[in-house]
mmCIF file of C-alpha atoms in Angstrom:
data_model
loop_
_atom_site.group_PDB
_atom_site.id
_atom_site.type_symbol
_atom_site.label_atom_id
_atom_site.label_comp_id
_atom_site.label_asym_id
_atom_site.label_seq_id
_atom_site.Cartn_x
_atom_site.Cartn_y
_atom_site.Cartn_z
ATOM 1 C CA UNK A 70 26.428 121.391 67.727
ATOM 2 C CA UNK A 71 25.936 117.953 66.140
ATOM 3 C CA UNK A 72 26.337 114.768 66.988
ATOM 4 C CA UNK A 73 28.548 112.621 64.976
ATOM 5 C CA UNK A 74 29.006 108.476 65.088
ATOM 6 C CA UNK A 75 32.354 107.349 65.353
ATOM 7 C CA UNK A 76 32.950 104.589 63.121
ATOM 8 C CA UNK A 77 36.222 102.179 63.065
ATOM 9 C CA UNK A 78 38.293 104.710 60.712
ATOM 10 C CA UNK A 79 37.425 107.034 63.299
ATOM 11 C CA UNK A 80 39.866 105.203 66.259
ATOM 12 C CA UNK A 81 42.524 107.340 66.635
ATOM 13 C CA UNK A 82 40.384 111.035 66.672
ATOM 14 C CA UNK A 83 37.986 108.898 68.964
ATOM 15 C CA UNK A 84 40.983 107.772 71.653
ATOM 16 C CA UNK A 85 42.744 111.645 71.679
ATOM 17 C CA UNK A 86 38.580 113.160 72.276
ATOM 18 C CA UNK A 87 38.093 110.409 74.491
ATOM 19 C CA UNK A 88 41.509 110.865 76.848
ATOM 20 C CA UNK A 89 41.506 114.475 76.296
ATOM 21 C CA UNK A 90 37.800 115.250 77.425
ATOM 22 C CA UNK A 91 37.969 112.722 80.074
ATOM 23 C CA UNK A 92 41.305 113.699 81.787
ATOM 24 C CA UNK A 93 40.955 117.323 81.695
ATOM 25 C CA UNK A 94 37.327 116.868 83.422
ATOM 26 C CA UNK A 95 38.035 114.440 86.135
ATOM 27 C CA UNK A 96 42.137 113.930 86.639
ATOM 28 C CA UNK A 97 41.628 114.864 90.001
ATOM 29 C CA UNK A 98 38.955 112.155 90.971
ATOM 30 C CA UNK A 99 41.788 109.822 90.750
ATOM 31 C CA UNK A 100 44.923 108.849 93.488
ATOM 32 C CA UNK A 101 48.299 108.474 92.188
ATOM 33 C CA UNK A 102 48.556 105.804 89.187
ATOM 34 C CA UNK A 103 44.486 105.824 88.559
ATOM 35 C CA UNK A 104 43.885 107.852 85.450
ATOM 36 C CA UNK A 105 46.704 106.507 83.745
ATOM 37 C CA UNK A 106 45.565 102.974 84.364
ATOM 38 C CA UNK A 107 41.588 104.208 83.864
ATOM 39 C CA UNK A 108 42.194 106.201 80.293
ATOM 40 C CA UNK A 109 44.287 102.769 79.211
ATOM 41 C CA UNK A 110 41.632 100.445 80.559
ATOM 42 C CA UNK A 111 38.902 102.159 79.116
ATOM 43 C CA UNK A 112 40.324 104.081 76.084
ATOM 44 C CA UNK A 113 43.113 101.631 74.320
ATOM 45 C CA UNK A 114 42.625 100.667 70.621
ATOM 46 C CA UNK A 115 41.860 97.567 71.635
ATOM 47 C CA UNK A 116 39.009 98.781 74.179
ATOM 48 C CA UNK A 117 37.744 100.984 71.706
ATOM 49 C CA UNK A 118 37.750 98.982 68.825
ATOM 50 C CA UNK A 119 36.051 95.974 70.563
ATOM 51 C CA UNK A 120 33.410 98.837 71.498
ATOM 52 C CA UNK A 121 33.053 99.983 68.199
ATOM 53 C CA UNK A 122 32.288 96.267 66.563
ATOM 54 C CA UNK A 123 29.588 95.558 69.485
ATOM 55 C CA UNK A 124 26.313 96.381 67.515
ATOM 56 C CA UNK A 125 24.892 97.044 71.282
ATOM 57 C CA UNK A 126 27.410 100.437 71.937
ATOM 58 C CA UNK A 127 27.465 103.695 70.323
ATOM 59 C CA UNK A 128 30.121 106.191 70.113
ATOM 60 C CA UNK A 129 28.934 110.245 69.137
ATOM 61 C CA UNK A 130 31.747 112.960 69.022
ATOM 62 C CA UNK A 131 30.489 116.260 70.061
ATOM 63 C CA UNK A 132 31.198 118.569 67.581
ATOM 64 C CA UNK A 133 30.689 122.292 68.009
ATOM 65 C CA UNK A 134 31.966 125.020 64.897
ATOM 66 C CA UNK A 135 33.472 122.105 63.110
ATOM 67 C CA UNK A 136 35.649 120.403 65.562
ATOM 68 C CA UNK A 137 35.176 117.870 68.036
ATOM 69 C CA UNK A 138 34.378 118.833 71.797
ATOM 70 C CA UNK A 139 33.813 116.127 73.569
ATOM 71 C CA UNK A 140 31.874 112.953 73.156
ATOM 72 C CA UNK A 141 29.442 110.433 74.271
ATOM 73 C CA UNK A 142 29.224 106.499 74.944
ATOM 74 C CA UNK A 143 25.498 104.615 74.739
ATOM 75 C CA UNK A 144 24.523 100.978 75.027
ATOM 76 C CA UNK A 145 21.869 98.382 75.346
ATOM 77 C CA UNK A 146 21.779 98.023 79.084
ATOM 78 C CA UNK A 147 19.179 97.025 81.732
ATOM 79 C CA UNK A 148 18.114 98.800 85.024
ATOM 80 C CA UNK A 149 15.870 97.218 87.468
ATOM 81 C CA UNK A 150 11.801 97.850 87.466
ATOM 82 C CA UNK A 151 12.723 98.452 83.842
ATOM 83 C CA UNK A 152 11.625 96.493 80.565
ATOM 84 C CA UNK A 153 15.218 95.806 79.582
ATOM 85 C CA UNK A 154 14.318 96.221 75.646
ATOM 86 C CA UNK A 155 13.055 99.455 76.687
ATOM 87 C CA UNK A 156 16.290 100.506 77.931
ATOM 88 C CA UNK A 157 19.219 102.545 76.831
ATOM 89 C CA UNK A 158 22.474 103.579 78.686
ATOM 90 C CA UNK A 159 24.411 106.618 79.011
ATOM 91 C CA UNK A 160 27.716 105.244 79.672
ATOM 92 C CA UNK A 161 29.569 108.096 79.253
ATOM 93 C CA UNK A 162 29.078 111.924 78.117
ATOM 94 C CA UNK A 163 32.076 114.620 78.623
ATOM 95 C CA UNK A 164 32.677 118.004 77.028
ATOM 96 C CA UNK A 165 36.043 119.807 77.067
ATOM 97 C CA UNK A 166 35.804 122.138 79.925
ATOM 98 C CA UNK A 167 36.495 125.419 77.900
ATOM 99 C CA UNK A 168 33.229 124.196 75.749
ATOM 100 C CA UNK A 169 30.944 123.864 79.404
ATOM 101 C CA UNK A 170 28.156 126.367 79.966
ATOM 102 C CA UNK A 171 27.539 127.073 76.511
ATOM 103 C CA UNK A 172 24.379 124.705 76.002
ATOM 104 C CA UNK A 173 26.255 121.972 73.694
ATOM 105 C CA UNK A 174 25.846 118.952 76.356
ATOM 106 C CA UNK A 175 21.846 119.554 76.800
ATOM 107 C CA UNK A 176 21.491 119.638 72.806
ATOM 108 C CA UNK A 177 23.691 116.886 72.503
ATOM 109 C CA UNK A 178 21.734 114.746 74.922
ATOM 110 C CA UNK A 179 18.575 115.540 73.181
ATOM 111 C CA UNK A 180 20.097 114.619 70.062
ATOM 112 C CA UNK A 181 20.857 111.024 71.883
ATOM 113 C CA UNK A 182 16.868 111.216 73.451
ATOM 114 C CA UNK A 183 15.643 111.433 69.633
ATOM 115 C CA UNK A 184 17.665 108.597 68.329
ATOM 116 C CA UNK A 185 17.120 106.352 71.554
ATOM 117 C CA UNK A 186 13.390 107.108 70.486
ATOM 118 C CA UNK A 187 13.507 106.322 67.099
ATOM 119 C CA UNK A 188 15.463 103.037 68.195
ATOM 120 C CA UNK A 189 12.286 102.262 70.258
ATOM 121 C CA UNK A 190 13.636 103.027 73.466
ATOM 122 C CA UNK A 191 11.321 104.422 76.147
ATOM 123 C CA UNK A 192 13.748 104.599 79.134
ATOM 124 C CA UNK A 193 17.211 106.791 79.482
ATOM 125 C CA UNK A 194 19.585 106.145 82.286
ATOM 126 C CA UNK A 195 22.568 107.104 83.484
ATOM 127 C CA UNK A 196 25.037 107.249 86.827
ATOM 128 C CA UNK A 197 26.446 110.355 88.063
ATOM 129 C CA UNK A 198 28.855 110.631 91.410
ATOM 130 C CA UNK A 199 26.606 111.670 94.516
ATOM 131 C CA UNK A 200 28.452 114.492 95.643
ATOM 132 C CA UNK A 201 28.823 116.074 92.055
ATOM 133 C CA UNK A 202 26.147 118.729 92.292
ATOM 134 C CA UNK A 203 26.103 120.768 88.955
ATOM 135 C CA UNK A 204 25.838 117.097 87.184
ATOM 136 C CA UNK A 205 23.012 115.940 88.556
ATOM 137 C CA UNK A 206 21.132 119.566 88.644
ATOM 138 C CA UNK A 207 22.071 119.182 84.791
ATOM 139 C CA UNK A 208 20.350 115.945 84.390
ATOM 140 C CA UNK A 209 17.399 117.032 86.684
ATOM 141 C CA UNK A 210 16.822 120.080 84.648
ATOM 142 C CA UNK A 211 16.092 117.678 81.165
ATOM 143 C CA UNK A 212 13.974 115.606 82.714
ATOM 144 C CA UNK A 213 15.839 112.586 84.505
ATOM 145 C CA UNK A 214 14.486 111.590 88.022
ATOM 146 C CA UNK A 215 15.987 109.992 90.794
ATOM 147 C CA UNK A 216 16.404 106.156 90.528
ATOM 148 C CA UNK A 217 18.382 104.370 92.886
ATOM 149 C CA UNK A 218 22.316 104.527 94.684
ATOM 150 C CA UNK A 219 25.117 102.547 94.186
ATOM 151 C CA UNK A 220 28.976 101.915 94.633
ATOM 152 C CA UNK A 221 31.498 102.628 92.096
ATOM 153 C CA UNK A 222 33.608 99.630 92.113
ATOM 154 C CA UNK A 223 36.748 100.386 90.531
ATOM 155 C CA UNK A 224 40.428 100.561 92.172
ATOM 156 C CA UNK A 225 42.254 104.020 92.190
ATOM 157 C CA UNK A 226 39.550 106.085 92.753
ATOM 158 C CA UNK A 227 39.180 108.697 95.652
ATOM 159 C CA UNK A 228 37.092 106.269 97.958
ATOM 160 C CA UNK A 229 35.025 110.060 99.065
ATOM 161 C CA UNK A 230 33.650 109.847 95.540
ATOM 162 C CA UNK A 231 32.412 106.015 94.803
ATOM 163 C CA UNK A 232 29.025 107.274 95.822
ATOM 164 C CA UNK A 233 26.993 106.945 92.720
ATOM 165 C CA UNK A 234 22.846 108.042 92.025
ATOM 166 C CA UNK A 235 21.208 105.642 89.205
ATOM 167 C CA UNK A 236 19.109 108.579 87.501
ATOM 168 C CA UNK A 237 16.808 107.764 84.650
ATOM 169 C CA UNK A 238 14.547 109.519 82.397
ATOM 170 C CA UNK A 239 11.750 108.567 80.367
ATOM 171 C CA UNK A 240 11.547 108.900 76.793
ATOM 172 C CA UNK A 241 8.247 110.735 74.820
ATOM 173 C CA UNK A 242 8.327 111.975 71.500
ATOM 174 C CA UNK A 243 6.391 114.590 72.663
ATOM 175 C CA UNK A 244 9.427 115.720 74.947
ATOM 176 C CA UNK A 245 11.483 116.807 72.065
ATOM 177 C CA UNK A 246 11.662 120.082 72.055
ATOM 178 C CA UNK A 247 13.012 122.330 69.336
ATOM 179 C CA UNK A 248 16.652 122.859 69.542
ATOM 180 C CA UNK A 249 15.922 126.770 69.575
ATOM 181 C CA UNK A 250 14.228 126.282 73.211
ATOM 182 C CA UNK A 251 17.731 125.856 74.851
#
């Protein structure tokens, strides 16, 4: 697995890994109309682009045996009781689903803790829905702690899964573990 940054020649590989990885994973979170308005809201050439000039957000593909898998979105971003300098967001992290189970999203996210390090960050966080399970025993299992709940607050989505849990996870260089430990 590596992590590779998408730059702006990279916009048309980014917005097929993007739609692809995102629809496959959660089509059915949406009600009729929603993930065709949600993958062109969030994923359009213009949305993308604009991401990819904001020196604050960072796109990574996934890339597992020479071919991307999925992919991840970080930026700048504050959470309360937090420094906000200190602070980095996971936006957004998906893996094709054939690719899940196999270890690629924990060494991908600690790919993403070493560079939020070595961009002086001290403080990880991240939403995940309430009521998905296997996410959050993920996240739990590397180290991110409970931090707070919230609403999604987006039209089109299955009102049972706006639920949201803030989790976040502090950063130590000491918590880097050798990629062979997964």
């Amino acid at each position: 697995m590596e992590l590779k940054r998408a730059l702006k020649e990279d916009i048309n590989e980014l917005r097929k890994t993007c739609i692809d990885a995102y629809s496959r994973n959660f089509h059915h979170h949406w009600n009729d109309g929603g993930l065709e308005w949600y993958l062109d809201r969030e994923f359009s050439n213009e949305r993308l682009t604009s991401d990819l000039a904001d020196k604050n957000t960072k796109y990574y593909f996934i890339n597992h045996q020479g071919k991307s898998v999925g992919f991840i979105k970080i930026k700048n971003s504050s959470l309360s009781n937090l420094e906000p300098e200190s602070c980095i967001e996971l936006e957004k992290i998906y893996v094709l689903p054939e690719h899940k189970g196999m270890g690629i999203g924990k060494l991908a996210l600690r790919d993403v803790f070493k560079k939020a390090i070595d961009d002086g960050k001290k403080n990880l966080f991240l939403s995940v829905i309430d009521t998905n399970k296997n996410a959050i025993t993920f996240y739990e299992s590397l180290g991110f702690k409970f931090h707070s709940t919230t609403t999604l607050d987006i039209p089109f989505f299955k009102e049972e899964l706006k639920g949201m849990i803030k989790m976040v996870k502090e950063l130590d260089e000491k918590l880097i573990v050798n990629k062979d430990d997964v």
